[in-house]
Each structure stands twice: as C-alpha cells, then as structure tokens.
Tab-separated table of C-alpha atoms in Angstrom:
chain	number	residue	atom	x	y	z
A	1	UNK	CA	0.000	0.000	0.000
A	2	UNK	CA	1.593	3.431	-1.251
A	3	UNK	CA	0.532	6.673	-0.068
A	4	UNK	CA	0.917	10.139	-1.969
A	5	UNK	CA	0.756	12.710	0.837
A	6	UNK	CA	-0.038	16.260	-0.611
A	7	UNK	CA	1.433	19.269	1.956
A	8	UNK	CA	0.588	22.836	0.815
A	9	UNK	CA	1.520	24.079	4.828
A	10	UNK	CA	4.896	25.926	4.756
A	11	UNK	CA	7.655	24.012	6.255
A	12	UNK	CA	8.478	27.086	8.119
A	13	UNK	CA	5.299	27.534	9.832
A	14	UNK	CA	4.205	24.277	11.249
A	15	UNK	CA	5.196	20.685	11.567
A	16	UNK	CA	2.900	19.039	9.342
A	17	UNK	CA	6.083	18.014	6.937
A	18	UNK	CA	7.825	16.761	9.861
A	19	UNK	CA	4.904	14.833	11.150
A	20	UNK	CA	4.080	13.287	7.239
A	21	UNK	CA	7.983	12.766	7.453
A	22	UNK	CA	7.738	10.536	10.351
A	23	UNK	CA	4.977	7.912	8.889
A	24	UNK	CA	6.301	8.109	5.389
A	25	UNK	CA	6.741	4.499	4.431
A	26	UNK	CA	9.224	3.419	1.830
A	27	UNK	CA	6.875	3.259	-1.055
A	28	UNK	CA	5.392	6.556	-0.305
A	29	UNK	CA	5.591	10.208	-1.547
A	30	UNK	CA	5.059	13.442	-1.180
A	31	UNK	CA	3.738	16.079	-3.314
A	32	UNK	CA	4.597	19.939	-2.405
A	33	UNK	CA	2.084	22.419	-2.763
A	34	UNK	CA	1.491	26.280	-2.498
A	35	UNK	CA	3.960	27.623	0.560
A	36	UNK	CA	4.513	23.600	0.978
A	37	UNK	CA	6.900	24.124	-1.888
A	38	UNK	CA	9.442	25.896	0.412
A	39	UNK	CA	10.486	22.749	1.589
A	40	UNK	CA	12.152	22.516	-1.542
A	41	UNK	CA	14.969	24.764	0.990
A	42	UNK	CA	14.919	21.628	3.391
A	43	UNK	CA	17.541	19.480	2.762
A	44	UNK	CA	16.241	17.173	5.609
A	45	UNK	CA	13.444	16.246	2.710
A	46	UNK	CA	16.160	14.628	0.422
A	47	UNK	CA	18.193	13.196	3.481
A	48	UNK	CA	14.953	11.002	4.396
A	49	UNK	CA	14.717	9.168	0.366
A	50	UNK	CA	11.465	9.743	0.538
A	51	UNK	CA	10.536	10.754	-3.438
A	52	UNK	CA	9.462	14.191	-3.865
A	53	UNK	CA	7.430	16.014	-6.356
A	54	UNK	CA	6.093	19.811	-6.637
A	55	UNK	CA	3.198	21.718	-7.825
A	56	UNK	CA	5.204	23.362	-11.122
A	57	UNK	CA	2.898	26.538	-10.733
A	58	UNK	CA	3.855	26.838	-7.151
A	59	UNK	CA	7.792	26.410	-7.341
A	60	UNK	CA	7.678	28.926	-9.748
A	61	UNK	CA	5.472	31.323	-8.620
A	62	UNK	CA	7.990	31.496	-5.539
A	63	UNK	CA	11.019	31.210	-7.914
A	64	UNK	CA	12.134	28.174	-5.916
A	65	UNK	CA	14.682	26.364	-8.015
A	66	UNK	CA	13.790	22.058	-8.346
A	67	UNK	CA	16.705	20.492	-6.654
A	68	UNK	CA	17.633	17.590	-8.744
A	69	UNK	CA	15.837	15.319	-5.991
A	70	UNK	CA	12.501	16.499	-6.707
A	71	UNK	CA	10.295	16.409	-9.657
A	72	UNK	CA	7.968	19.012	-11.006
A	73	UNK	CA	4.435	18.099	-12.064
A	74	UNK	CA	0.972	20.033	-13.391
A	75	UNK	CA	-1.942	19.079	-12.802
A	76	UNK	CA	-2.605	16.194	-15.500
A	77	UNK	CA	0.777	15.041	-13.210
A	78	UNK	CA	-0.990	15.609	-10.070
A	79	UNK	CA	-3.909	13.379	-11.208
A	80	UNK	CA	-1.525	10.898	-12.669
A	81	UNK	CA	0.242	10.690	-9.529
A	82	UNK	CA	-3.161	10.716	-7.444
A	83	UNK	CA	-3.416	6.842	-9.667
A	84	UNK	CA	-0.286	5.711	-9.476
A	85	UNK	CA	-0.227	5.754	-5.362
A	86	UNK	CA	-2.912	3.904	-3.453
A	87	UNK	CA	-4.225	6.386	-1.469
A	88	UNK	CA	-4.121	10.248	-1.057
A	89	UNK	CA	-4.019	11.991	2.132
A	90	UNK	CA	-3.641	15.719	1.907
A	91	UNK	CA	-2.291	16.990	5.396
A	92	UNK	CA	-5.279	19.555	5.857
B	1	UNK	CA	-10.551	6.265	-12.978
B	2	UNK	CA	-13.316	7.316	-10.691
B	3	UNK	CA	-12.511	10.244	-8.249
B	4	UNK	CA	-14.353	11.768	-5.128
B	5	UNK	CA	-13.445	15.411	-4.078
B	6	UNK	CA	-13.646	16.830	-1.298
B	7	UNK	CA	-13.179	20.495	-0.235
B	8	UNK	CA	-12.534	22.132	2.633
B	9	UNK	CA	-11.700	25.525	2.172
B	10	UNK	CA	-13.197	29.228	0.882
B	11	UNK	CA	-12.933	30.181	-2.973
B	12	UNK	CA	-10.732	32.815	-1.382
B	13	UNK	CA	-7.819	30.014	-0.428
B	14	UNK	CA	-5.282	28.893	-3.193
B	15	UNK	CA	-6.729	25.471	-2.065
B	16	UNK	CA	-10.115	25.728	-3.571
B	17	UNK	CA	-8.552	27.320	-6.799
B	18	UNK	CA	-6.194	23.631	-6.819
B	19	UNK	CA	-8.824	21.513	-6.305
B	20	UNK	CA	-10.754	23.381	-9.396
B	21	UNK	CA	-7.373	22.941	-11.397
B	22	UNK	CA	-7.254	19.290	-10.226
B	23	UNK	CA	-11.129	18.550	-11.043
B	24	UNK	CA	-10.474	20.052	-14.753
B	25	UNK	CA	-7.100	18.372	-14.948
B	26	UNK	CA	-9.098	14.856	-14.099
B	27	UNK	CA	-11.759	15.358	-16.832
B	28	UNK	CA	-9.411	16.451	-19.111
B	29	UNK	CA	-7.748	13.257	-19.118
B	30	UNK	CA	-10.865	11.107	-19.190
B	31	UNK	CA	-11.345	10.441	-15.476
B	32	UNK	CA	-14.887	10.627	-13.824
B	33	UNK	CA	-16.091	12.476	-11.093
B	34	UNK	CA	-18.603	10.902	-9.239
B	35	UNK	CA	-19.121	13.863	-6.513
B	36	UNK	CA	-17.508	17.209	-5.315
B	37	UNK	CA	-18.380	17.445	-1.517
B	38	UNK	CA	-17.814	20.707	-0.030
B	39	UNK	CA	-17.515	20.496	3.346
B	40	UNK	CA	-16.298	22.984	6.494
B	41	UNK	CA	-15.159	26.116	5.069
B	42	UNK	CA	-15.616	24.830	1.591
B	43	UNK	CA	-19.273	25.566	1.302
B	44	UNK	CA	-17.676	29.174	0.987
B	45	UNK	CA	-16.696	27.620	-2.470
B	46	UNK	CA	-20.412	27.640	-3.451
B	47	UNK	CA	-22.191	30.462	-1.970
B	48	UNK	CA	-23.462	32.616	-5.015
B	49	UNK	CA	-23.086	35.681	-2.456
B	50	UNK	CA	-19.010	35.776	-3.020
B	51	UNK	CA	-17.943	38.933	-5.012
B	52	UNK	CA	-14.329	38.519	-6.229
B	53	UNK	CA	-12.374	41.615	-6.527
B	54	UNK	CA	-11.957	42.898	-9.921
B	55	UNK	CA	-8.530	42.394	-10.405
B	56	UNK	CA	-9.000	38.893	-8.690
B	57	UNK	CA	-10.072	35.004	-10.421
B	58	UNK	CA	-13.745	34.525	-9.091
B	59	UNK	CA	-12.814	31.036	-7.787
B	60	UNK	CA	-16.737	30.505	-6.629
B	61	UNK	CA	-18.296	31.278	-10.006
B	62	UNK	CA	-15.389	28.981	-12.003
B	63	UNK	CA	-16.781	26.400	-9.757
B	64	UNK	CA	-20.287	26.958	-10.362
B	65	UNK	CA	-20.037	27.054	-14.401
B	66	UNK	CA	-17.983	23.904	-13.748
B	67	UNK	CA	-20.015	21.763	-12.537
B	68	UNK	CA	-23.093	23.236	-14.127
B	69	UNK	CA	-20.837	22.714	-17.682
B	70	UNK	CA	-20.121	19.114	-16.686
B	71	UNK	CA	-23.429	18.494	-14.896
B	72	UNK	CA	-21.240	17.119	-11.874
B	73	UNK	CA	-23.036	16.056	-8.663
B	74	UNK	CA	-22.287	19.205	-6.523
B	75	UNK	CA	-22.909	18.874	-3.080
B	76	UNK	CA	-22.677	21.129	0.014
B	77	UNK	CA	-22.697	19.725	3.155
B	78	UNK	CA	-26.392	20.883	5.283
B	79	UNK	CA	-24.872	21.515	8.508
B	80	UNK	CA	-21.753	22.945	7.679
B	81	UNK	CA	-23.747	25.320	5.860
B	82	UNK	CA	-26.172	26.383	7.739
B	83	UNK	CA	-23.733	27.031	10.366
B	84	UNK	CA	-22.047	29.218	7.745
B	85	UNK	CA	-25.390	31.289	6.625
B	86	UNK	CA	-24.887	29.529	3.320
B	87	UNK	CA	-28.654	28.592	2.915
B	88	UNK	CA	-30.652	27.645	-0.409
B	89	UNK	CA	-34.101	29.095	-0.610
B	90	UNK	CA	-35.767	25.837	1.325
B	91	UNK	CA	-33.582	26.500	4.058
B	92	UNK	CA	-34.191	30.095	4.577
B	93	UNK	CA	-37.524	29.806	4.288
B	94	UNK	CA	-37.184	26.909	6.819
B	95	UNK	CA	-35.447	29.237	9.317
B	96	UNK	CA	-37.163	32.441	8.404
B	97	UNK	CA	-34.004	33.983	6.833
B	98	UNK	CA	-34.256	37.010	4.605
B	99	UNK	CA	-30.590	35.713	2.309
B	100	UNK	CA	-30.458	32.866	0.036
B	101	UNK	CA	-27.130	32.381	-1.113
B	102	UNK	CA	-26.604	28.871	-2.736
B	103	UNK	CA	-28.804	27.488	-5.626
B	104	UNK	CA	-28.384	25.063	-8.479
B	105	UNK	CA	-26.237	23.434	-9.099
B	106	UNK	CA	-25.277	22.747	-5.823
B	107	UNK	CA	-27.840	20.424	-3.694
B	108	UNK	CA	-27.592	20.614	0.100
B	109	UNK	CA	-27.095	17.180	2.031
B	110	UNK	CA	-25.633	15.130	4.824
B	111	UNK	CA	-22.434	13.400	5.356
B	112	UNK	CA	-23.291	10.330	4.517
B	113	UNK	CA	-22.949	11.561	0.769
B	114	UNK	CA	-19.094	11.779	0.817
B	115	UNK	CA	-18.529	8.378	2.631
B	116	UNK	CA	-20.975	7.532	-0.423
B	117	UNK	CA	-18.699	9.111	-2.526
B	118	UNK	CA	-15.562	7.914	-0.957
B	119	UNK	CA	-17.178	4.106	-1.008
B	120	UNK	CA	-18.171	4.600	-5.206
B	121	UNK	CA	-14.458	5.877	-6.229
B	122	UNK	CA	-11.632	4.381	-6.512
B	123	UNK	CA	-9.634	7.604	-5.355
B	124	UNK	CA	-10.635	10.274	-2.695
B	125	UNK	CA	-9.233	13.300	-3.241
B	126	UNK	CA	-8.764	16.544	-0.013
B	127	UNK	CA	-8.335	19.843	-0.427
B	128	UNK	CA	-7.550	22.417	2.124
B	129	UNK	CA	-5.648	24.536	3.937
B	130	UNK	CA	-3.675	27.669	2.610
C-alpha cells in the first residue's frame, strides 16, 4: 500500500512536513504544494529518500529552483500521480 | 478512474482554486467524477453571495459554471452550511431567513454523501488549507 501525501503548509510555519515525514513508508511520496513548496529549501526532505514532487505553478510562482531530488508536475501530473499511489491523504 | 473530491476551504484560499485545477485536470484526461463534496469552510466555495475583486479570479463562479458545464453532482454539506449562513431558498424559508445564497447546481445534504462518494471511487481526493 503506497501513499501520496499532498502538503501545501509551509515548512516554516508548522510541523505538518515533519509529522508526514515521520509515517512516510518506503513506497510513499510526497507532493509539495502552495507555501509547501518551500520545503524545496529543506535538505532534511532529500536526506529522508522519501521521493518528492512539486506543484510546477507553485515552485515557480515562488522562484524556488527544483533540486535535482525532486520532480515538477501540473496538474494532468498531479492526477496521474493521485493513480499511481494507493491512497491520497492531503495533510489539511 | 473514478474520483471523489472533497473540499474544505473558501474560494478565497489557493486550495479551492487547486482543487478546481485538479477537477479540470481529471476530466481532461478522461477520469470521472462521481461527486464534489464541499464540506467545512468549503461551502464558501459555493455560496453565489461571493464577489471577487476585480482584479482577482472569481474562484466561486469557475466552480459553479464547472459543474453546471459538466453536470457534476455538486454537493454542500447541510450543517456545515447552515452554520455558515450559506442557505438555499428551502432553508431560509425553513429558518425564516431574509438571504439565500446557494442554488443550483449545488444540492444541500448530509455526510453520509461523501462516505458515499468515498465508497463509489476508486480515489478520494482533499483539499484544504492555505
């Protein structure tokens, strides 16, 4: 079972990535959105091998360069990715 | 691919605007949507009573003309609502309220419609937050 968690909170702000960190199973992943895209600056993301993807329209819109271990998606990628994973829990 | 969606937040949060972008995005590739439930905050998404600055995407009224367009089964969570003041005509007449502020295509209901929802598709689908 394969989770895709979504986290559009800002690193910075709250520990919802550090919480979603902590339950992340192997085959899991998690997609950056809106001010969650500033983890993209937290190089604990990459440390954990957790795969990461971002919300192109959001990375940009900040000007947040994509580290080489993340991937950027739209939204025909966010629904693709929404299938490929089991389930999707957005941390809310 | 069948998807539920659920939405928790105002028109006025970047989250309703992604899970519009998402919806389209999911059509547009040949999914289905069996039901957008608006729940919490999100019946904010629906009320007819929003008016978007000028200068500003009216996130309520793309919704609206989306699922009217795609005659998608819209539904707004009753209590959350009514705690709200987001009432359709039958409500406000119910509780003597001079404001109606939701009409088609959005139909008021319980709960029990997104663990429907979330029972008929194969993928359920949250939005909230900032």
């Amino acid at each position: 079972m394969s989770t895709l968690h979504v986290v559009s909170h800002s690193p910075f702000t709250d520990g919802r990535l550090a919480s979603c960190l902590r339950v992340c199973g192997a085959k899991d992943a998690i997609l950056l959105c809106g001010d969650g895209a500033y983890a993209l600056h937290n190089p604990a993301l990459h440390s954990q091998g957790v795969k990461v993807f971002v919300l192109a329209e959001d990375s940009q819109a900040r000007n947040l360069p994509v580290p080489d271990w993340a991937s950027s998606v739209d939204y025909s990628g966010f629904v693709q990715l929404s299938i490929d994973y089991d389930k999707v829990n957005t941390w809310l | 691919m069948k998807f539920a969606i659920a939405l928790f937040s105002a028109a006025h949060a970047p989250s309703s605007r992604r899970a519009l972008l998402f919806a389209q995005a999911a059509l547009a590739g040949g999914h289905e949507i069996v039901r957008l439930f608006f729940y919490q905050d999100g019946v904010y998404s629906a009320a007819n009573s929003i008016v978007a600055p000028q200068d500003e995407q009216d996130i309520a009224r793309q919704w609206r003309e989306f699922v009217s367009q795609h005659q998608l089964d819209g539904v707004v969570c009753i209590a959350a609502a009514l705690r709200r003041g987001v009432l359709n005509a039958e409500e406000a007449t119910r509780y003597q309220r001079s404001a109606v502020n939701l009409e088609a295509p959005w139909a008021l209901s319980g709960l029990g419609q997104l663990h429907d929802a979330a029972q008929a598709a194969d993928r359920l689908i949250c939005f909230g937050g900032p």
